[in-house]
Amino acid sequence: MRPRKTFFIAAILVGWVFTTYLIFLKNFKDPSPHKNQQMLEKVRYLEQNIQLAEENRDKLYREIINILQKEEKTTSTESAPLVANNVDLGEIPAQIVDTPPRPEAEVALRKLQQKFINDDINSPVIPVLVFACNRLSVNRCLDDLIKHRPRPDQFPIIVSQDCDDEPTRNMILSYKENVTLIRQPDQSDITVLPKEKKYKGYYKIARHYGWALKTVFRQGFESVIIVEDDLSIAPDFYEYFLGTYPILKRDRSLWCISAWNDNGKEGLIDGGAGDLLYRSDFFPGLGWMMTKELWNELAPKWPKAFWDDWIRQPEQRKERACIRPELPRTRTFGKVGVSK
């Protein structure tokens, strides 16, 4: 009797285990094609929601830009510095001067109000700021900039003149609506130590750069391309900066884009590597682009002289790099200057 009872209990246990196993297989077997289709539909729905969110975000950006532009137009008169005879008067209570005159440079730049082409944040307006003094050969630089410029409204050319040289000014003005001329108003002499007298020109250059960059960035531009009056440019100069602009804006380990290669001579470079770029710890200059964020960082401590040496110091560079090309997009034709 005992063996039969034991056999009966064992049979019940085996049946229970087998039944449990069948139930387990039923619940955890591979999903049916119908369930696969449902899962794919859920993934597609999620992708559509993500795409819609991105479109709404871009639309919101454009609306924000429109609001800021309208606000800027209504407040520009209130925020303009007060001047008399091109001398900055600083902060003056509004009730003292009812209609303060705008500086000559800001009057000239007032027409450059557009910050993006068709309010598209992916199509920025990038002014080309040309620094000039008394070189009549500035026409070679301007001819190249105008010849290769794809869109005048996207790349307005602003010439900032120091030295107050009349023949050079007349040369620049002869380009009429193709360029905008602004003039550095402070032509006063600079007092330096006797041992630094031969370096006085570098003090004037630093003063000019500081004034011109401040004046242009006050118009609200996100970036600017800086060129000196003795540079000629390659046909793809503008394309080069348009292609590298998004990199500069996104990568916080960068702080400038340069079109210059110090070793960019035949025999030292690969002439067919037009798309090859390098990260450089050395600031190249000579046709370069900087952002408004960098200017806001450097402006409060802008040096009195030797700005290009100063900008290479670790305190300014902060371990950031510049992009420079294998194939240079600028070439200097200047023979005589402050550096002799």
Coordinates of C-alpha atoms in Angstrom, one line a residue:
M1 CA 0.0 0.0 0.0
R2 CA 2.8 2.4 0.9
P3 CA 4.6 2.0 -2.5
R4 CA 1.3 2.7 -4.4
K5 CA 0.7 5.9 -2.4
T6 CA 4.3 7.0 -3.0
F7 CA 3.9 6.5 -6.7
F8 CA 0.6 8.4 -6.7
I9 CA 2.2 11.4 -5.0
A10 CA 5.2 11.3 -7.4
A11 CA 2.8 11.3 -10.3
I12 CA 1.0 14.3 -9.0
L13 CA 4.3 16.2 -8.6
V14 CA 5.4 15.4 -12.1
G15 CA 2.1 16.5 -13.5
W16 CA 2.3 19.8 -11.6
V17 CA 5.8 20.5 -12.8
F18 CA 4.9 19.7 -16.4
T19 CA 1.8 21.9 -16.3
T20 CA 3.8 24.8 -14.7
Y21 CA 6.4 24.4 -17.5
L22 CA 3.8 24.6 -20.2
I23 CA 2.3 27.8 -18.6
F24 CA 5.8 29.3 -18.5
L25 CA 6.4 28.6 -22.2
K26 CA 3.1 30.1 -23.1
N27 CA 3.9 33.4 -21.2
F28 CA 7.5 33.8 -22.3
K29 CA 7.7 32.5 -25.8
D30 CA 8.7 34.8 -28.7
P31 CA 6.2 37.5 -29.5
S32 CA 3.9 36.9 -32.4
P33 CA 4.2 38.8 -35.7
H34 CA 1.2 40.8 -34.6
K35 CA 3.0 42.0 -31.4
N36 CA 6.1 42.8 -33.5
Q37 CA 3.9 45.0 -35.7
Q38 CA 2.5 46.8 -32.7
M39 CA 6.0 47.4 -31.4
L40 CA 7.1 48.9 -34.7
E41 CA 4.1 51.1 -34.8
K42 CA 4.9 52.4 -31.3
V43 CA 8.5 53.1 -32.4
R44 CA 7.3 55.0 -35.5
Y45 CA 4.9 57.0 -33.3
L46 CA 7.8 57.9 -31.0
E47 CA 10.0 59.0 -33.9
Q48 CA 7.2 61.2 -35.3
N49 CA 6.8 62.9 -31.8
I50 CA 10.5 63.5 -31.7
Q51 CA 10.5 65.1 -35.1
L52 CA 7.5 67.3 -34.3
A53 CA 9.3 68.4 -31.1
E54 CA 12.4 69.4 -33.1
E55 CA 10.2 71.4 -35.6
N56 CA 8.4 73.1 -32.7
R57 CA 11.8 74.0 -31.1
D58 CA 13.1 75.6 -34.4
K59 CA 9.8 77.5 -34.7
L60 CA 10.2 78.7 -31.1
Y61 CA 13.7 79.9 -31.8
R62 CA 12.6 81.9 -34.8
E63 CA 9.8 83.5 -32.8
I64 CA 12.3 84.4 -30.0
I65 CA 14.6 86.0 -32.6
N66 CA 11.7 88.1 -34.0
I67 CA 10.8 89.3 -30.5
L68 CA 14.4 90.2 -29.7
Q69 CA 14.8 92.0 -33.0
K70 CA 11.6 94.1 -32.4
E71 CA 12.7 94.8 -28.9
E72 CA 16.2 95.9 -30.1
K73 CA 14.6 98.4 -32.6
T74 CA 12.5 100.0 -29.9
T75 CA 15.3 100.3 -27.4
S76 CA 18.3 101.1 -29.6
T77 CA 17.8 104.9 -29.2
E78 CA 17.7 104.6 -25.4
S79 CA 20.8 102.4 -25.2
A80 CA 22.9 104.5 -27.6
P81 CA 25.9 106.2 -25.9
L82 CA 25.8 110.0 -25.9
V83 CA 28.5 111.8 -27.8
A84 CA 29.4 115.4 -28.7
N85 CA 31.9 116.0 -31.5
N86 CA 32.8 112.3 -31.6
V87 CA 33.8 112.3 -27.9
D88 CA 32.0 109.8 -25.7
L89 CA 30.2 111.5 -22.8
G90 CA 29.6 108.3 -20.9
E91 CA 26.5 107.9 -18.8
I92 CA 24.3 111.0 -18.9
P93 CA 20.8 111.2 -17.4
A94 CA 18.2 111.1 -20.2
Q95 CA 16.4 114.3 -19.1
I96 CA 19.6 116.4 -19.8
V97 CA 19.6 115.5 -23.5
D98 CA 16.3 114.9 -25.1
T99 CA 17.5 113.5 -28.5
P100 CA 21.1 112.3 -28.1
P101 CA 23.0 112.1 -31.4
R102 CA 24.2 108.7 -32.4
P103 CA 28.0 108.1 -33.1
E104 CA 29.0 108.4 -36.7
A105 CA 30.0 104.8 -36.8
E106 CA 26.6 103.6 -35.5
V107 CA 24.8 105.8 -37.9
A108 CA 26.7 104.1 -40.7
L109 CA 26.1 100.6 -39.3
R110 CA 22.4 101.2 -38.5
K111 CA 21.4 99.7 -41.9
L112 CA 23.0 96.4 -40.9
Q113 CA 20.1 95.2 -38.7
Q114 CA 19.6 91.7 -40.1
K115 CA 21.3 89.1 -37.9
F116 CA 20.1 86.0 -39.8
I117 CA 19.0 85.5 -43.4
N118 CA 15.2 85.1 -43.4
D119 CA 15.4 84.7 -39.6
D120 CA 17.0 81.3 -40.1
I121 CA 19.5 80.6 -37.3
N122 CA 21.4 78.3 -39.6
S123 CA 22.1 81.2 -42.0
P124 CA 23.9 83.8 -39.9
V125 CA 24.9 87.2 -41.2
I126 CA 28.7 87.4 -40.7
P127 CA 30.2 90.9 -41.3
V128 CA 33.7 91.1 -42.7
L129 CA 35.6 93.7 -40.7
V130 CA 38.6 95.2 -42.7
F131 CA 41.2 97.2 -40.7
A132 CA 42.7 100.0 -42.8
C133 CA 44.9 102.9 -42.2
N134 CA 46.9 104.6 -45.0
R135 CA 47.4 101.9 -47.6
L136 CA 45.9 102.9 -51.0
S137 CA 46.4 99.2 -51.9
V138 CA 43.4 98.5 -49.7
N139 CA 41.6 98.4 -53.1
R140 CA 43.2 95.0 -53.8
C141 CA 41.8 93.6 -50.6
L142 CA 38.3 95.0 -51.3
D143 CA 38.3 93.9 -54.9
D144 CA 38.8 90.3 -53.8
L145 CA 36.3 90.5 -51.0
I146 CA 33.6 91.8 -53.3
K147 CA 34.5 89.5 -56.3
H148 CA 34.2 86.3 -54.3
R149 CA 31.4 87.3 -52.0
P150 CA 28.4 85.0 -52.6
R151 CA 25.8 87.2 -50.9
P152 CA 26.2 90.9 -49.9
D153 CA 23.4 90.7 -47.3
Q154 CA 25.1 87.7 -45.6
F155 CA 28.6 89.1 -45.7
P156 CA 28.5 92.9 -45.3
I157 CA 31.9 94.4 -45.7
I158 CA 32.8 97.0 -43.0
V159 CA 36.0 99.0 -43.4
S160 CA 37.3 100.5 -40.2
Q161 CA 39.8 103.2 -40.9
D162 CA 42.4 104.6 -38.5
C163 CA 45.1 107.3 -39.4
D164 CA 42.5 109.6 -40.9
D165 CA 44.3 109.5 -44.3
E166 CA 42.2 111.3 -46.8
P167 CA 43.4 109.5 -50.1
T168 CA 42.7 106.1 -48.5
R169 CA 39.3 107.3 -47.2
N170 CA 38.4 108.5 -50.7
M171 CA 39.5 105.1 -52.1
I172 CA 37.2 103.3 -49.7
L173 CA 34.3 105.6 -50.4
S174 CA 34.6 105.0 -54.1
Y175 CA 33.2 101.5 -53.5
K176 CA 29.9 103.2 -52.5
E177 CA 27.2 100.7 -51.4
N178 CA 29.5 97.7 -51.6
V179 CA 31.2 98.6 -48.4
T180 CA 30.4 100.5 -45.2
L181 CA 33.1 102.9 -43.9
I182 CA 33.5 103.6 -40.2
R183 CA 36.3 105.8 -38.8
Q184 CA 38.1 105.5 -35.6
P185 CA 37.4 108.8 -33.9
D186 CA 40.3 109.0 -31.4
Q187 CA 43.2 110.3 -33.4
S188 CA 45.0 111.7 -30.3
D189 CA 48.6 110.9 -29.7
I190 CA 49.5 108.1 -27.3
T191 CA 52.0 108.8 -24.5
V192 CA 54.5 105.9 -24.1
L193 CA 57.8 105.5 -22.2
P194 CA 60.9 106.8 -24.2
K195 CA 62.2 103.2 -24.6
E196 CA 58.9 102.2 -26.2
K197 CA 58.6 105.1 -28.5
K198 CA 59.4 103.0 -31.6
Y199 CA 56.5 100.7 -30.6
K200 CA 53.9 103.5 -30.6
G201 CA 52.3 102.1 -33.7
Y202 CA 51.4 98.9 -31.9
Y203 CA 49.5 101.0 -29.3
K204 CA 47.5 102.7 -32.0
I205 CA 46.7 99.4 -33.6
A206 CA 45.4 97.8 -30.3
R207 CA 43.3 100.9 -29.7
H208 CA 41.8 100.7 -33.2
Y209 CA 41.1 97.0 -32.9
G210 CA 39.4 97.5 -29.5
W211 CA 37.2 100.3 -30.8
A212 CA 36.2 98.6 -34.0
L213 CA 35.3 95.3 -32.5
K214 CA 33.3 96.9 -29.8
T215 CA 31.4 99.1 -32.4
V216 CA 30.6 96.2 -34.7
F217 CA 29.6 93.7 -32.0
R218 CA 27.2 96.3 -30.5
Q219 CA 25.1 95.7 -33.6
G220 CA 24.2 92.3 -32.2
F221 CA 26.2 90.1 -34.7
E222 CA 27.0 86.6 -33.4
S223 CA 30.5 86.5 -35.1
V224 CA 32.8 88.6 -37.3
I225 CA 35.5 87.8 -39.8
I226 CA 38.6 90.0 -39.3
V227 CA 40.8 91.0 -42.3
E228 CA 43.6 93.5 -42.6
D229 CA 44.0 95.8 -45.6
D230 CA 47.0 93.9 -47.1
L231 CA 45.3 90.5 -47.5
S232 CA 44.0 88.9 -50.6
I233 CA 41.6 85.9 -50.3
A234 CA 41.0 82.6 -52.1
P235 CA 37.8 82.1 -54.2
D236 CA 36.4 79.7 -51.5
F237 CA 37.2 82.1 -48.6
Y238 CA 33.6 82.6 -47.6
E239 CA 32.7 79.0 -48.1
Y240 CA 35.5 78.0 -45.8
F241 CA 34.1 80.2 -43.0
L242 CA 30.5 79.2 -43.5
G243 CA 31.6 75.5 -43.3
T244 CA 33.5 76.0 -40.1
Y245 CA 31.1 78.4 -38.4
P246 CA 28.9 75.6 -36.8
I247 CA 32.1 73.9 -35.4
L248 CA 33.2 77.2 -33.7
K249 CA 29.7 77.7 -32.2
R250 CA 29.4 74.2 -30.9
D251 CA 32.9 73.2 -29.8
R252 CA 33.8 75.0 -26.5
S253 CA 37.4 73.9 -26.9
L254 CA 37.8 76.2 -29.9
W255 CA 38.0 80.0 -29.8
C256 CA 38.7 81.0 -33.4
I257 CA 38.8 79.9 -37.1
S258 CA 41.8 81.1 -39.2
A259 CA 42.2 81.0 -42.9
W260 CA 46.0 81.3 -42.6
N261 CA 48.7 78.7 -42.5
D262 CA 52.1 80.0 -41.4
N263 CA 53.8 77.3 -43.5
G264 CA 51.4 77.5 -46.4
K265 CA 53.9 77.6 -49.2
E266 CA 54.3 75.4 -52.2
G267 CA 56.4 72.4 -51.3
L268 CA 55.4 72.5 -47.7
I269 CA 51.7 71.7 -48.0
D270 CA 49.5 69.3 -49.8
G271 CA 47.9 71.5 -52.5
G272 CA 45.1 69.0 -53.1
A273 CA 44.0 68.8 -49.5
G274 CA 41.5 71.7 -49.6
D275 CA 39.3 70.0 -46.9
L276 CA 42.1 69.2 -44.4
L277 CA 41.9 71.2 -41.1
Y278 CA 44.1 71.2 -38.0
R279 CA 43.6 72.3 -34.4
S280 CA 46.4 74.7 -33.5
D281 CA 47.5 75.9 -30.1
F282 CA 49.0 78.9 -31.8
F283 CA 46.8 81.8 -32.8
P284 CA 47.3 82.3 -36.5
G285 CA 45.3 85.5 -37.2
L286 CA 45.6 87.0 -40.7
G287 CA 42.0 86.4 -41.8
W288 CA 40.1 84.9 -38.9
M289 CA 36.7 84.6 -37.3
M290 CA 35.7 85.2 -33.7
T291 CA 32.4 85.0 -31.8
K292 CA 30.6 87.6 -29.8
E293 CA 31.1 85.4 -26.7
L294 CA 34.8 85.5 -27.0
W295 CA 34.8 89.3 -27.5
N296 CA 32.7 89.8 -24.4
E297 CA 35.3 87.8 -22.6
L298 CA 38.3 89.7 -23.9
A299 CA 36.9 93.2 -24.1
P300 CA 37.1 94.1 -20.4
K301 CA 40.9 93.4 -20.4
W302 CA 41.8 94.4 -23.9
P303 CA 45.5 95.4 -24.0
K304 CA 47.0 98.8 -24.8
A305 CA 49.5 97.3 -27.3
F306 CA 50.6 94.1 -29.0
W307 CA 47.1 92.6 -29.0
D308 CA 48.1 89.6 -31.1
D309 CA 50.9 88.6 -28.7
W310 CA 48.6 89.2 -25.8
I311 CA 45.9 87.0 -27.2
R312 CA 48.3 84.1 -27.5
Q313 CA 49.1 84.1 -23.8
P314 CA 47.8 81.2 -21.7
E315 CA 45.6 83.5 -19.6
Q316 CA 43.6 84.4 -22.7
R317 CA 43.8 81.1 -24.7
K318 CA 42.8 79.0 -21.7
E319 CA 43.9 75.8 -23.5
R320 CA 41.5 76.5 -26.4
A321 CA 42.6 75.9 -30.0
C322 CA 42.1 77.6 -33.3
I323 CA 41.2 75.8 -36.5
R324 CA 43.6 76.5 -39.4
P325 CA 43.7 74.9 -42.9
E326 CA 46.3 72.9 -44.7
L327 CA 45.6 75.0 -47.8
P328 CA 45.6 78.7 -46.8
R329 CA 42.7 80.9 -47.9
T330 CA 44.5 84.2 -47.4
R331 CA 47.8 85.7 -48.6
T332 CA 49.5 88.9 -47.6
F333 CA 50.8 91.4 -50.2
G334 CA 51.9 94.1 -47.8
K335 CA 55.5 95.2 -48.1
V336 CA 55.7 98.1 -45.6
G337 CA 53.9 98.5 -42.3
V338 CA 54.3 99.0 -38.5
S339 CA 56.4 95.9 -38.4
K340 CA 58.6 97.3 -41.2

